[in-house]
Coordinates of C-alpha atoms in Angstrom, one line a residue:
X82 CA -17.3 24.0 -19.6
X83 CA -14.4 24.6 -22.0
X84 CA -12.7 26.7 -19.4
X85 CA -13.2 23.9 -16.8
X86 CA -11.7 21.3 -19.2
X87 CA -8.6 23.4 -19.9
X88 CA -8.1 24.3 -16.3
X89 CA -8.4 20.6 -15.3
X90 CA -5.8 19.6 -17.9
X91 CA -3.4 22.4 -16.9
X92 CA -3.7 21.5 -13.2
X93 CA -2.8 17.9 -14.0
X94 CA 0.1 18.9 -16.1
X95 CA 1.4 21.4 -13.4
X96 CA 1.0 18.7 -10.7
X97 CA 3.0 16.1 -12.7
X98 CA 5.7 18.6 -13.7
X99 CA 6.0 19.8 -10.0
X100 CA 6.4 16.2 -8.6
X101 CA 8.7 14.7 -11.3
X102 CA 12.0 15.1 -9.3
X103 CA 10.4 12.9 -6.5
X104 CA 9.0 10.3 -8.9
X105 CA 12.0 9.5 -11.1
X106 CA 14.5 6.7 -10.5
X107 CA 15.9 7.4 -7.0
X108 CA 19.5 7.2 -8.1
X109 CA 19.0 9.8 -10.9
X110 CA 18.7 13.5 -10.0
X111 CA 18.0 15.9 -12.9
X112 CA 19.3 13.3 -15.4
X113 CA 22.6 12.7 -13.5
X114 CA 23.6 9.4 -11.9
X115 CA 24.3 10.0 -8.2
X116 CA 25.9 7.3 -5.9
X117 CA 23.6 6.1 -3.2
X118 CA 25.7 7.5 -0.4
X119 CA 25.1 11.1 -1.7
X120 CA 21.4 10.9 -2.6
X121 CA 20.5 12.7 0.7
X122 CA 23.0 15.5 0.0
X123 CA 21.5 18.8 1.2
X124 CA 22.4 20.7 -1.9
X125 CA 20.8 18.1 -4.1
X126 CA 17.7 18.1 -2.0
X127 CA 17.5 21.9 -2.2
X128 CA 17.7 21.6 -6.0
X129 CA 14.6 19.4 -6.0
X130 CA 12.7 21.6 -3.7
X131 CA 13.5 24.8 -5.6
X132 CA 12.5 23.2 -8.9
X133 CA 9.1 22.1 -7.4
X134 CA 8.6 25.5 -5.8
X135 CA 9.4 27.5 -9.0
X136 CA 7.2 25.3 -11.2
X137 CA 4.3 25.4 -8.7
X138 CA 4.4 29.2 -8.2
X139 CA 4.8 29.8 -12.0
X140 CA 1.8 27.4 -12.7
X141 CA -0.3 29.1 -10.0
X142 CA 0.3 32.5 -11.4
X143 CA -0.6 31.4 -14.9
X144 CA -3.7 29.4 -13.9
X145 CA -5.0 32.3 -11.7
X146 CA -4.4 34.8 -14.5
X147 CA -6.1 32.5 -17.0
X148 CA -9.2 32.0 -14.8
X149 CA -9.6 35.7 -14.0
X150 CA -9.1 36.7 -17.7
X151 CA -11.8 34.1 -18.8
X152 CA -14.3 35.1 -16.1
X153 CA -14.0 38.9 -16.2
X154 CA -13.3 39.6 -19.9
X155 CA -15.6 39.1 -22.9
X156 CA -13.8 36.1 -24.5
X157 CA -14.9 33.6 -27.1
X158 CA -14.6 29.8 -26.8
X159 CA -11.9 29.8 -29.5
X160 CA -9.9 32.3 -27.4
X161 CA -10.3 30.1 -24.3
X162 CA -9.0 27.1 -26.3
X163 CA -6.1 29.0 -27.8
X164 CA -4.9 30.6 -24.6
X165 CA -5.5 27.4 -22.6
X166 CA -3.3 25.4 -25.0
X167 CA -0.6 28.1 -24.8
X168 CA -0.8 28.0 -21.0
X169 CA -0.2 24.2 -20.9
X170 CA 2.8 24.4 -23.2
X171 CA 4.1 27.4 -21.2
X172 CA 4.1 25.2 -18.0
X173 CA 5.9 22.4 -19.8
X174 CA 8.5 24.6 -21.4
X175 CA 9.2 26.4 -18.1
X176 CA 9.7 23.1 -16.3
X177 CA 12.1 21.9 -19.0
X178 CA 14.1 25.2 -18.8
X179 CA 14.4 24.7 -15.0
X180 CA 15.3 21.1 -15.6
X181 CA 18.3 22.0 -17.8
X182 CA 19.4 24.7 -15.3
X183 CA 19.4 22.2 -12.4
X184 CA 20.9 19.4 -14.6
X185 CA 23.9 21.6 -15.2
X186 CA 24.2 22.5 -11.5
X187 CA 24.0 18.8 -10.5
X188 CA 26.6 17.8 -13.1
X189 CA 29.0 20.4 -11.7
X190 CA 28.3 19.4 -8.1
X191 CA 29.0 15.8 -8.8
X192 CA 32.3 16.7 -10.6
X193 CA 33.5 19.2 -8.0
X194 CA 32.9 16.8 -5.1
X195 CA 34.5 13.8 -6.9
X196 CA 31.7 11.5 -5.8
X197 CA 32.7 8.6 -8.0
X198 CA 36.4 8.7 -7.2
X199 CA 37.8 5.6 -5.4
X200 CA 34.7 3.7 -6.2
X201 CA 34.6 0.6 -8.4
X202 CA 32.3 0.8 -11.4
X203 CA 30.1 -2.3 -11.6
X204 CA 27.3 -3.2 -14.0
X205 CA 24.8 -5.9 -12.8
X206 CA 23.0 -8.3 -15.1
X207 CA 20.0 -9.9 -13.3
X208 CA 19.3 -13.0 -15.3
X209 CA 16.4 -14.0 -13.0
X210 CA 14.4 -10.8 -13.4
X211 CA 12.6 -11.8 -16.5
X212 CA 11.1 -14.8 -14.7
X213 CA 9.2 -12.2 -12.6
X214 CA 8.2 -9.9 -15.5
X215 CA 4.5 -9.3 -15.5
X216 CA 4.1 -7.5 -18.7
X217 CA 1.0 -8.3 -20.7
X218 CA 1.3 -10.9 -23.5
X219 CA 1.5 -9.2 -26.9
X220 CA -1.6 -11.0 -28.1
X221 CA -3.9 -8.8 -26.0
X222 CA -3.0 -5.9 -28.3
X223 CA -4.8 -7.7 -31.1
X224 CA -8.2 -7.2 -29.4
X225 CA -8.5 -3.5 -30.3
X226 CA -7.2 -4.2 -33.8
X227 CA -10.0 -6.8 -34.3
X228 CA -12.5 -4.2 -33.2
X229 CA -11.1 -1.6 -35.6
X230 CA -11.1 -4.0 -38.6
X231 CA -14.7 -4.8 -37.8
X232 CA -15.6 -1.1 -37.8
X233 CA -13.8 -0.7 -41.2
X234 CA -15.7 -3.6 -42.7
X235 CA -19.0 -2.2 -41.3
X236 CA -18.1 1.3 -42.7
X237 CA -17.5 -0.2 -46.2
X238 CA -20.9 -2.0 -46.1
X239 CA -22.6 1.2 -45.1
X240 CA -20.8 3.4 -47.6
X241 CA -24.0 4.6 -49.3
X242 CA -25.4 5.9 -46.0
X243 CA -22.5 8.2 -45.4
X244 CA -22.9 11.9 -46.0
X245 CA -21.0 13.6 -48.9
X246 CA -19.0 15.6 -46.3
X247 CA -17.0 13.4 -44.0
X248 CA -15.9 14.8 -40.6
X249 CA -12.1 14.8 -40.1
X250 CA -11.8 16.7 -36.8
X251 CA -13.9 17.2 -33.7
X252 CA -13.8 20.2 -31.3
X253 CA -13.7 20.1 -27.5
X254 CA -17.5 20.0 -27.5
X255 CA -17.5 16.8 -29.5
X256 CA -18.9 18.4 -32.6
X257 CA -17.2 18.0 -36.0
X258 CA -15.5 21.2 -37.2
X259 CA -13.6 20.1 -40.3
X260 CA -14.8 18.1 -43.3
X261 CA -13.6 16.5 -46.6
X262 CA -15.3 15.0 -49.6
X263 CA -16.6 11.4 -49.4
X264 CA -14.2 8.8 -51.0
X265 CA -13.5 5.3 -49.9
X266 CA -10.2 6.5 -48.3
X267 CA -11.8 9.5 -46.5
X268 CA -14.5 7.4 -45.0
X269 CA -11.9 4.8 -43.7
X270 CA -9.3 7.4 -42.7
X271 CA -10.4 7.6 -39.0
X272 CA -10.3 3.8 -38.4
X273 CA -7.3 3.4 -40.6
X274 CA -5.4 6.0 -38.5
X275 CA -6.5 4.2 -35.4
X276 CA -5.3 0.8 -36.8
X277 CA -1.8 2.4 -37.5
X278 CA -1.7 3.8 -33.9
X279 CA -2.6 0.3 -32.5
X280 CA 0.2 -1.2 -34.5
X281 CA 2.5 1.4 -33.0
X282 CA 1.3 0.5 -29.5
X283 CA 2.0 -3.1 -30.2
X284 CA 5.5 -2.2 -31.5
X285 CA 6.2 -0.2 -28.4
X286 CA 5.1 -3.1 -26.2
X287 CA 7.2 -5.6 -28.0
X288 CA 10.2 -3.3 -28.1
X289 CA 9.9 -2.6 -24.4
X290 CA 9.5 -6.3 -23.6
X291 CA 12.7 -7.1 -25.5
X292 CA 14.7 -4.2 -23.9
X293 CA 17.0 -4.9 -21.0
X294 CA 16.1 -4.8 -17.3
X295 CA 18.6 -2.3 -15.9
X296 CA 19.5 -3.0 -12.3
X297 CA 21.5 -0.6 -10.1
X298 CA 24.6 -2.4 -8.6
X299 CA 24.4 -0.3 -5.4
X300 CA 20.7 -1.1 -4.6
X301 CA 20.0 -4.2 -6.6
X302 CA 16.7 -5.3 -5.2
X303 CA 15.1 -1.8 -5.0
X304 CA 16.1 -1.0 -8.6
X305 CA 14.9 -4.4 -9.8
X306 CA 11.5 -3.8 -8.2
X307 CA 11.2 -0.4 -10.0
X308 CA 12.1 -1.9 -13.4
X309 CA 9.5 -4.7 -13.0
X310 CA 6.9 -2.2 -11.8
X311 CA 7.6 0.1 -14.8
X312 CA 7.4 -2.7 -17.3
X313 CA 4.2 -4.2 -15.8
X314 CA 2.2 -0.9 -15.5
X315 CA 3.5 0.6 -18.8
X316 CA 2.1 -2.5 -20.6
X317 CA -1.2 -2.1 -18.9
X318 CA -1.2 1.7 -19.5
X319 CA -0.5 1.3 -23.2
X320 CA -3.2 -1.3 -23.6
X321 CA -5.7 0.8 -21.7
X322 CA -4.9 3.8 -23.9
X323 CA -5.3 1.7 -27.0
X324 CA -8.7 0.4 -25.9
X325 CA -9.9 3.9 -25.0
X326 CA -8.8 5.3 -28.4
X327 CA -10.5 2.4 -30.1
X328 CA -13.8 3.1 -28.3
X329 CA -13.6 6.8 -28.9
X330 CA -12.8 6.7 -32.6
X331 CA -15.3 3.8 -33.2
X332 CA -17.9 6.0 -31.5
X333 CA -17.1 9.0 -33.8
X334 CA -17.2 6.6 -36.9
X335 CA -20.6 5.2 -35.9
X336 CA -21.8 8.8 -35.3
X337 CA -20.7 9.7 -38.9
X338 CA -22.6 6.7 -40.4
X339 CA -25.7 7.1 -38.2
X340 CA -25.9 10.8 -37.2
X341 CA -29.0 10.3 -35.0
X342 CA -27.8 7.3 -33.1
X343 CA -26.3 9.4 -30.2
X344 CA -27.7 12.4 -28.5
X345 CA -26.0 15.8 -28.5
X346 CA -25.2 15.4 -24.8
X347 CA -23.4 12.1 -25.5
X348 CA -21.3 13.8 -28.2
X349 CA -20.1 16.1 -25.5
X350 CA -19.8 13.7 -22.6
X351 CA -18.0 10.9 -24.4
X352 CA -14.8 12.9 -25.3
X353 CA -14.8 14.5 -21.9
X354 CA -15.0 11.1 -20.2
X355 CA -12.2 9.9 -22.5
X356 CA -10.0 12.9 -21.4
X357 CA -10.7 12.3 -17.7
X358 CA -9.9 8.6 -17.9
X359 CA -6.6 9.3 -19.8
X360 CA -5.5 11.9 -17.2
X361 CA -6.5 9.7 -14.2
X362 CA -4.7 6.6 -15.6
X363 CA -1.6 8.7 -16.3
X364 CA -1.6 9.9 -12.7
X365 CA -2.0 6.3 -11.4
X366 CA 0.7 5.1 -13.7
X367 CA 3.1 7.9 -12.6
X368 CA 2.5 7.3 -8.9
X369 CA 2.7 3.5 -9.0
X370 CA 6.0 3.6 -10.8
X371 CA 7.4 6.7 -9.1
X372 CA 6.9 5.3 -5.6
X373 CA 8.0 1.8 -6.4
X374 CA 11.6 2.4 -5.4
X375 CA 10.9 4.8 -2.5
X376 CA 8.9 2.5 -0.2
X377 CA 11.8 0.3 0.9
X378 CA 15.2 1.4 2.1
X379 CA 17.9 -0.1 -0.2
X380 CA 20.8 -2.2 1.2
X381 CA 23.6 -0.1 -0.1
X382 CA 26.8 -1.9 -1.4
X383 CA 29.9 0.0 -0.1
X384 CA 32.9 0.9 -2.2
X385 CA 31.1 0.4 -5.5
X386 CA 29.2 2.6 -7.9
X387 CA 26.8 1.7 -10.6
X388 CA 28.2 1.8 -14.1
X389 CA 28.1 5.5 -15.1
X390 CA 26.0 6.0 -18.2
X391 CA 25.9 9.8 -18.0
X392 CA 28.0 10.1 -21.2
X393 CA 25.3 8.2 -23.1
X394 CA 22.6 10.7 -22.1
X395 CA 22.7 14.0 -23.9
X396 CA 21.3 16.6 -21.5
X397 CA 20.0 13.8 -19.4
X398 CA 17.1 13.3 -21.9
X399 CA 18.4 11.7 -25.1
X400 CA 20.0 8.2 -24.9
X401 CA 22.6 7.2 -27.5
X402 CA 24.3 3.9 -26.8
X403 CA 25.3 1.7 -29.7
X404 CA 26.5 -1.0 -27.3
X405 CA 23.1 -1.3 -25.7
X406 CA 20.7 -3.6 -27.7
X407 CA 17.7 -2.1 -25.9
X408 CA 15.2 -0.3 -28.1
X409 CA 13.7 1.6 -25.2
X410 CA 15.1 2.6 -21.8
X411 CA 13.6 4.2 -18.7
X412 CA 13.4 8.0 -18.9
X413 CA 15.8 10.0 -16.6
X414 CA 13.3 12.8 -16.2
X415 CA 9.7 11.8 -16.4
X416 CA 7.9 8.5 -16.0
X417 CA 8.0 6.0 -18.8
X418 CA 10.3 5.1 -21.7
X419 CA 12.4 6.9 -24.2
X420 CA 14.1 5.7 -27.4
X421 CA 17.7 4.5 -27.6
X422 CA 18.5 6.8 -30.4
X423 CA 21.4 4.7 -31.4
X424 CA 19.1 1.8 -32.2
X425 CA 17.3 2.3 -35.6
X426 CA 14.4 0.0 -34.6
X427 CA 13.1 2.6 -32.3
X428 CA 12.8 5.1 -35.2
X429 CA 10.8 2.5 -37.2
X430 CA 8.4 1.8 -34.3
X431 CA 7.7 5.4 -33.4
X432 CA 8.2 7.5 -36.6
X433 CA 7.1 5.1 -39.4
X434 CA 3.5 5.0 -38.1
X435 CA 3.4 8.8 -37.8
X436 CA 4.6 9.2 -41.3
X437 CA 2.0 6.7 -42.6
X438 CA -0.8 8.7 -40.8
X439 CA 0.4 12.0 -42.3
X440 CA 0.6 10.4 -45.8
X441 CA -3.0 8.9 -45.6
X442 CA -4.4 12.2 -44.2
X443 CA -2.8 14.0 -47.2
X444 CA -4.1 11.5 -49.7
X445 CA -7.7 11.6 -48.2
X446 CA -8.0 15.4 -48.8

């Protein structure tokens, strides 16, 4: 079953990495802004196809080798987990190496062909877009927090029932495999970590909602639709992940307090179900957003080009723009959001909770 889980995860990762060039913003190719009139350039299309072909072939070789190794060699579960994790990272690293290769080739192609010469740079501000914004209200993110606070209160009340050794980590089979001595901090560490993560999700939602809706001046309506779709589904996706994490960690906490409340089968199936739901929701999110600007042909504005922000993107992945008040902006490679690294609020929202989790974990030992 462990082999099946890791193969399933690796296949999903390989599928997403293979299709990324066809799901990102239509006017961005390998992190480079391309004028609408050149999006169907044969060379650019060949770059996309080659990237997808190389990633898919590489992934197929790795997955096949991993499967044959696990089936025909005497291997332990720990070895399957270790090699499976390495395999997943190998696919991601290989895809990023290919991305940087084609990013450089796309930059050179754009420069050599002078695609932006004799075109007027225009930046569009769509003041009406927010009226159609369907992001969830921030208050819904309080629901999982209320559940977590309830679990923390219940844990405190049941403190005497807890064992002297508190689980701090669970393996792929749902069984605890790491423990620490019982203290008030150690018994509350799991829900406290969850609460910090929920606060981070709330911060990500608020920061995203306050960020600008970037509209392409060459294809205003199509790009506007993508931005609204991204905002809507990312808010639902983050809330869904927050609720799933709340249910999973609350389940583990209750299992610690009442070891016999759930069967051994449930201890295996619940984490597995959590993993499947996470991966399926990620696929749905990627497809919904990725195809939102591909369904309708844009009405291209002639003799103009969207304001070129390539200089603000380092390697097409990291956004630094002090003049942009947005905390988060749409990724140029991948589906979702990335930080405006020139805005310190992004660091606080993302890294402060992570530091707090590490600190509490250290103190609980």
